[in-house]
Amino acid sequence: MSIRNTRFGLSPLALAGLLISGTLHAAPITFDLPTQPLASSLTALARQGGIQLLFDETQTRQVRAPALKGAYEPVVALQQLLQGSGFELVPAGEGYVVRPLKETSTGITLQALTVVADGVQVNSSNVGRSTLTRTDIERQQANNVPALLQTLPGVNMGGSVKPGGQTLNIWGLGDAEDVPFTLDGAQKSGFERYQQGTIFIEPELIKSIEVEKGPHSVFSGNGGFGGTVHMETRDATDMLEEGRNSGALVKYGYQSNDQQQTYSGAVFGRTDDGLFDGLFYLSHRDSDDIKLAGHIDQDEGYLYPKRYPFTAQNQDSVLIKGNFNPTLEHSLGLTYSRTKSELRSPFSAVTFLVPSKWSIDRYGSLEAAMNRLMSNRELVDTTWSSKYRYQPIDNPLVDLEVTYSLSKTEQTDTRDENASYSSSTGGKYINTAYRDKVLEARNISLFDTGPLEHELTVGTQWREHTRDVLMYLPTYDSNPDYNYGWYQPQFMPQGQQDTRSAYLQDAITIGEVTITPSLRFDHVRNQGERNLAERYNNPDMNHDYRSQTYSGWSPRLAIFWRATDQLGLFFDYAKTWRAPVLDEQYEVQSSSTFGGTSRDLEAEKIRGLRAGAVVSLPELIASGDNLQIRATAYQNKIEDEIFKFRSVACAAQAENGGSIADNCADLLPLSNYRNLEGATIRGFEVESFYDSRRIFASLSYSWMEGKHKGAYSNPWAADVWARDIQPVKWVALLGVKIPEIDVHAGWQGEFVRKTDRLPSDLYSETGELYWNHYGNDSYDVHRLFADWAPQRGALKNVSVNLTVDNVLDRFYRPALSGDNAYSQGRNAKLSLSYRF
C-alpha cells in the first residue's frame, strides 16, 4: 500500500472498517522538513518515520505545513505538522488517518463564519467560494434558500417574501439560467415559469451551501453566468454522536410573525462494521398569513391591512439517504428528497397582488377582490441522486466518480368556479413540470512532471431537460383552433433540451503558484413541441418548432499565488456561452407583428475577469484569534444578449419613428426574442471575518454597476444603465461567546443604499420604463440571534436557537423586489431540538 494513500476522503463510517498494519517508531527521529505543502510533509515524515498513513492528497496538497526541525517521536511530529491546519490525526489499526476536523453545530468557529472552505487554508480551488455551514443555517432559521444567501456580498434575494416567490441574483444576473442550483450533485434547472420563484428546497434538510460567483467553474456549462449554488443534504454520519452507531432527533420551531410552526424528526444510524449508514428525515411547516411592517398605500383612500391575505403555507418535506461502503476503495450513495407545498396564490408569486379600491368596493372586501384572482397551488419538488466512487488506494491516477440524478419540479394551479382567469394568467387549470436527468463521470489524477505537481480532472456529462405544460381555458371550450380549451400558453412552450459535455482541467502547482487552465465543450440541442392549439402552429406566423443546435468551447484560466503564509493573490479568466432556453426559442404569439419562434438566435456569450487577494492574520490581538480579509474585483462582459423583442424593431423605425408596420414591413412577422449587443457589469467587494475565544465578527461591502449597449427597447438608442444591478450593500455582524454557559449571541445588520440607476434614466422613450428593476430607497434591517447548546450534564443533547429578524420593524421594499413586494415585519423565531 502506498504510504500517502492519496485522495481517499474518509468519513467516520469508512474509518470503522479501516485496518492498517505497520510498525511505529517510538524513539525520537531527527526531522528537517521545510515549509511546503502539507501533502509533501506528510509523505516525507511517513517514509522517514516508518508510519502507515492514509490521507486525501487533494485536500492536503494546497495546505501549507510549517517547517519541522529537531528530534521528535513520529506521532508528535505529525501532531506538530497538523497544528492549526484544520486536520486531525486519528488512530486506525496500527497506523493513522489524517482527516478534516469534524464540524459541530455547538460552536461558532472561523469556519462557520467565513466564506472560504476552512477559514484559514485558502487555495486555488476555494478562493472564490462562499460557504454556509449548518451553523449558519440554524442561526438564520430561514424559510427558503435565497434568504439564507441574502447576507453574502454580491448576492441578493429578489422577488417577494411570499411562499415560493424568491429568486436569486449574483453579481447583477438573476434569471434562472444565470444561477443554476445543484442538490447532492443533482441539477436543479431553476424554475423558469413566468413570475415564479426559482428554487423550492426546504432549508431544514440542508447541511451546507457553496456559492461560486461568476462564470468561473469548469463544471458549469451552458449558463451559470452569475454563478453556481451547490447544496448538500444532511448525512447520518454528520448527525451521529461520537462513539455511537444510532441516534434520533426531534425539533420544533416557531415564528411569531405568521405563527409558523415547524415540526422535524429524524432517525439515523450505521452498522457496526461501517458498511451501511442511513438517514430518514421528516419536516412539516405550516403558517398563517404574513404580517407586514406597515400598510400598503396606493393613494386611493384605502390602506391595506398589515397582515397580507393569502400568504399562508403548508409544506411537507422528506429526506431519505443511504450509503454503502463495501471496501475502502468503493462507495455508493443514494439520496431521495421531496418537498410539497400547498397554498392559495395568484398567478405571480414574486409580486404582491394589490387590487384597486374600485375592485375592493365592487366585491365587498379586500379578500373577496383578491380571492377571485387566486388559485389553489400545489408545488412538488423531487430529487433522486446516486453516486458511485472508486478510489484505488495504490493508484493516484484514478479517483473516479459517477453520478446519476433525476430532478423534477411540478406546479399545478386550479381555480374556483367563480374565479377570473385568462390565458396570460394560466387559465382555469395549468400544470407545469420541469425535469432534469443528468449522468456524469469524472476522474481526478495526481501525478508529477519534474517540479510540477498536477491534479488533472477529466469528465463528461449528459443532461436531458424537459418541460411539459398543459392549460385549460374554458373560454375556448367549443373552439377547435384552441383544442377546445386544452393547450399550452403561447409564452410557455413544451420541449426538450439535450446537452452533451466534456471537460478537462489541470491544476499545475510549482512552488507557491498554482496555474489551472481548463477547457469545456458543450453541444446543446433544443427541440420544441407543437402546441395543442392549431392557432399557435401557423407557418404564416413563423411558428416553427424544429430543433436547433448550438456548440462551442469554454476556455478558463485560474492563477493562485501564495505570496506568504498570510497572503494569497488570485486571478481568473473565463469565456463561455449559453444556448437559448426553450421559452426564448419557442415562445409564439398570434400577432402578425411579434408572432414567431426565435430559431435564429445566436448563443449568448460572456467574458469574465476576477482578481483579488486573501489575507489571513492569526494571533492578531489575542492568542488563538484570526482575522481574514478577502477583496475581489470583477468584470463580466456579455455579448449577443438574448432579450425580449419589443418596441423598436428595426433601424428604420429607430430613425423615422412611427409604427413597426410602416417601417419594418419586410421583416414581419418578427420573432419574440432577439440578440442585443450586450452589457458590461463590474464591481468590487470586500469581506472580513474575525474570530477569537470570546468575540466573533464580520463586515462586508459590495458595489457594482452595469452599462447596457443601447436601450433594451431600442438597440439603436444611446447606452442605458443595465437592469437588475444590486445597490451598494454593507453587512455587519458582531457576536460574543460565553463558553461557561455554552451560549453564543450577537447582532447582524444589513445596510442597503438606494437604487438610482435605472435603464429609463438615460432613455425614457418607447417603453424602456417597462424593463426597469425596482428603484428602492435606502434602508437598513437588523437581526438579533442567540443559541444555547449545553456541552455537559442532563441537557447535553439539547439545542436552542433564538433569532429576531427586522428587529426595528422596518417597512420597506427590498432591492430587486417584485411589484408591491414589501418586507415582512418583525419576526421572532425559536427552535428547540433534542438529540438522543
Short mmCIF file of N, CA and C in Angstrom, two decimals, residues 738-801:
data_model
loop_
_atom_site.label_atom_id
_atom_site.label_comp_id
_atom_site.label_asym_id
_atom_site.label_seq_id
_atom_site.Cartn_x
_atom_site.Cartn_y
_atom_site.Cartn_z
N ILE A 738 -19.93 32.85 25.24
CA ILE A 738 -19.86 32.70 26.70
C ILE A 738 -19.71 31.21 26.97
N PRO A 739 -18.50 30.68 26.89
CA PRO A 739 -18.31 29.23 26.99
C PRO A 739 -18.70 28.66 28.34
N GLU A 740 -18.67 29.50 29.38
CA GLU A 740 -19.02 28.99 30.70
C GLU A 740 -20.45 28.46 30.75
N ILE A 741 -21.33 29.04 29.95
CA ILE A 741 -22.72 28.58 29.93
C ILE A 741 -23.13 28.13 28.52
N ASP A 742 -22.15 27.94 27.63
CA ASP A 742 -22.38 27.41 26.28
C ASP A 742 -23.37 28.25 25.48
N VAL A 743 -23.20 29.55 25.52
CA VAL A 743 -24.08 30.48 24.84
C VAL A 743 -23.30 31.31 23.83
N HIS A 744 -23.90 31.54 22.67
CA HIS A 744 -23.37 32.47 21.69
C HIS A 744 -24.50 33.42 21.32
N ALA A 745 -24.21 34.68 21.21
CA ALA A 745 -25.25 35.67 20.91
C ALA A 745 -24.65 36.80 20.09
N GLY A 746 -25.50 37.49 19.33
CA GLY A 746 -24.95 38.57 18.53
C GLY A 746 -26.01 39.34 17.77
N TRP A 747 -25.51 40.26 16.96
CA TRP A 747 -26.33 41.16 16.14
C TRP A 747 -25.80 41.15 14.73
N GLN A 748 -26.71 41.28 13.76
CA GLN A 748 -26.33 41.40 12.36
C GLN A 748 -27.15 42.52 11.73
N GLY A 749 -26.50 43.39 10.99
CA GLY A 749 -27.17 44.50 10.33
C GLY A 749 -26.87 44.52 8.85
N GLU A 750 -27.91 44.82 8.06
CA GLU A 750 -27.77 44.94 6.61
C GLU A 750 -28.15 46.37 6.22
N PHE A 751 -27.24 47.06 5.53
CA PHE A 751 -27.43 48.46 5.19
C PHE A 751 -27.35 48.59 3.66
N VAL A 752 -28.45 48.99 3.05
CA VAL A 752 -28.56 48.97 1.59
C VAL A 752 -28.81 50.39 1.09
N ARG A 753 -28.00 50.81 0.12
CA ARG A 753 -28.15 52.13 -0.46
C ARG A 753 -29.32 52.14 -1.43
N LYS A 754 -29.85 53.31 -1.71
CA LYS A 754 -30.92 53.43 -2.68
C LYS A 754 -30.42 53.08 -4.07
N THR A 755 -31.34 52.68 -4.93
CA THR A 755 -31.05 52.41 -6.33
C THR A 755 -31.43 53.63 -7.16
N ASP A 756 -30.47 54.23 -7.80
CA ASP A 756 -30.74 55.44 -8.59
C ASP A 756 -30.17 55.35 -10.00
N ARG A 757 -29.97 54.14 -10.49
CA ARG A 757 -29.51 53.96 -11.86
C ARG A 757 -30.39 52.91 -12.53
N LEU A 758 -31.44 53.39 -13.19
CA LEU A 758 -32.38 52.53 -13.88
C LEU A 758 -32.26 52.73 -15.38
N PRO A 759 -32.60 51.72 -16.20
CA PRO A 759 -32.49 51.88 -17.65
C PRO A 759 -33.20 53.12 -18.19
N SER A 760 -34.37 53.43 -17.64
CA SER A 760 -35.14 54.56 -18.18
C SER A 760 -34.57 55.91 -17.79
N ASP A 761 -33.58 55.94 -16.89
CA ASP A 761 -32.96 57.23 -16.53
C ASP A 761 -32.25 57.86 -17.72
N LEU A 762 -31.69 57.03 -18.60
CA LEU A 762 -30.91 57.53 -19.73
C LEU A 762 -31.66 57.44 -21.06
N TYR A 763 -32.79 56.74 -21.06
CA TYR A 763 -33.59 56.64 -22.28
C TYR A 763 -35.02 56.31 -21.85
N SER A 764 -35.90 57.27 -21.96
CA SER A 764 -37.24 57.13 -21.40
C SER A 764 -38.32 56.93 -22.47
N GLU A 765 -37.91 56.69 -23.70
CA GLU A 765 -38.90 56.54 -24.78
C GLU A 765 -39.20 55.06 -25.05
N THR A 766 -40.25 54.82 -25.86
CA THR A 766 -40.63 53.51 -26.39
C THR A 766 -40.70 52.41 -25.33
N GLY A 767 -41.18 52.72 -24.14
CA GLY A 767 -41.44 51.68 -23.16
C GLY A 767 -40.24 51.18 -22.40
N GLU A 768 -39.14 51.92 -22.39
CA GLU A 768 -37.96 51.48 -21.63
C GLU A 768 -38.28 51.33 -20.15
N LEU A 769 -39.23 52.11 -19.67
CA LEU A 769 -39.62 52.04 -18.27
C LEU A 769 -40.05 50.63 -17.89
N TYR A 770 -40.61 49.89 -18.83
CA TYR A 770 -41.10 48.55 -18.55
C TYR A 770 -39.98 47.61 -18.13
N TRP A 771 -38.75 47.87 -18.57
CA TRP A 771 -37.64 46.96 -18.29
C TRP A 771 -36.86 47.37 -17.04
N ASN A 772 -37.30 48.42 -16.35
CA ASN A 772 -36.62 48.80 -15.11
C ASN A 772 -36.77 47.71 -14.04
N HIS A 773 -35.72 47.56 -13.21
CA HIS A 773 -35.90 46.84 -11.96
C HIS A 773 -36.39 47.83 -10.92
N TYR A 774 -36.68 47.37 -9.72
CA TYR A 774 -37.26 48.27 -8.72
C TYR A 774 -36.19 49.23 -8.19
N GLY A 775 -36.53 50.52 -8.18
CA GLY A 775 -35.62 51.53 -7.65
C GLY A 775 -35.89 51.77 -6.17
N ASN A 776 -35.27 50.96 -5.33
CA ASN A 776 -35.54 51.03 -3.90
C ASN A 776 -34.94 52.26 -3.25
N ASP A 777 -35.54 52.70 -2.14
CA ASP A 777 -34.95 53.70 -1.27
C ASP A 777 -33.93 53.03 -0.36
N SER A 778 -33.05 53.84 0.26
CA SER A 778 -32.10 53.29 1.22
C SER A 778 -32.85 52.68 2.40
N TYR A 779 -32.32 51.61 2.94
CA TYR A 779 -32.95 51.00 4.12
C TYR A 779 -31.89 50.23 4.91
N ASP A 780 -32.20 49.98 6.15
CA ASP A 780 -31.37 49.12 6.99
C ASP A 780 -32.29 48.18 7.74
N VAL A 781 -31.82 46.97 7.94
CA VAL A 781 -32.61 45.96 8.64
C VAL A 781 -31.67 45.20 9.58
N HIS A 782 -32.20 44.83 10.75
CA HIS A 782 -31.34 44.30 11.80
C HIS A 782 -31.86 42.96 12.30
N ARG A 783 -30.91 42.13 12.75
CA ARG A 783 -31.23 40.80 13.28
C ARG A 783 -30.48 40.59 14.58
N LEU A 784 -31.15 39.98 15.56
CA LEU A 784 -30.51 39.52 16.79
C LEU A 784 -30.59 38.00 16.83
N PHE A 785 -29.57 37.36 17.39
CA PHE A 785 -29.57 35.91 17.44
C PHE A 785 -28.86 35.43 18.70
N ALA A 786 -29.21 34.25 19.14
CA ALA A 786 -28.56 33.61 20.28
C ALA A 786 -28.80 32.11 20.17
N ASP A 787 -27.83 31.34 20.64
CA ASP A 787 -28.03 29.89 20.70
C ASP A 787 -27.41 29.35 21.98
N TRP A 788 -28.02 28.32 22.46
CA TRP A 788 -27.57 27.65 23.70
C TRP A 788 -27.52 26.15 23.44
N ALA A 789 -26.35 25.56 23.59
CA ALA A 789 -26.16 24.13 23.34
C ALA A 789 -25.26 23.58 24.44
N PRO A 790 -25.83 23.13 25.54
CA PRO A 790 -25.04 22.62 26.67
C PRO A 790 -24.12 21.49 26.25
N GLN A 791 -22.92 21.51 26.76
CA GLN A 791 -21.93 20.51 26.41
C GLN A 791 -21.80 19.40 27.44
N ARG A 792 -22.51 19.54 28.54
CA ARG A 792 -22.40 18.54 29.60
C ARG A 792 -23.69 18.53 30.42
N GLY A 793 -23.81 17.51 31.24
CA GLY A 793 -24.97 17.43 32.11
C GLY A 793 -26.18 16.81 31.44
N ALA A 794 -27.33 16.89 32.13
CA ALA A 794 -28.56 16.24 31.67
C ALA A 794 -29.09 16.85 30.38
N LEU A 795 -28.74 18.11 30.11
CA LEU A 795 -29.24 18.80 28.91
C LEU A 795 -28.22 18.82 27.78
N LYS A 796 -27.29 17.91 27.83
CA LYS A 796 -26.19 17.92 26.87
C LYS A 796 -26.66 17.88 25.43
N ASN A 797 -27.73 17.17 25.13
CA ASN A 797 -28.18 16.98 23.75
C ASN A 797 -29.27 17.95 23.33
N VAL A 798 -29.49 18.98 24.14
CA VAL A 798 -30.49 19.99 23.82
C VAL A 798 -29.82 21.14 23.07
N SER A 799 -30.53 21.70 22.09
CA SER A 799 -30.03 22.88 21.38
C SER A 799 -31.18 23.85 21.20
N VAL A 800 -30.95 25.12 21.57
CA VAL A 800 -31.96 26.16 21.47
C VAL A 800 -31.42 27.30 20.64
N ASN A 801 -32.19 27.74 19.64
CA ASN A 801 -31.81 28.88 18.80
C ASN A 801 -32.91 29.93 18.83
#
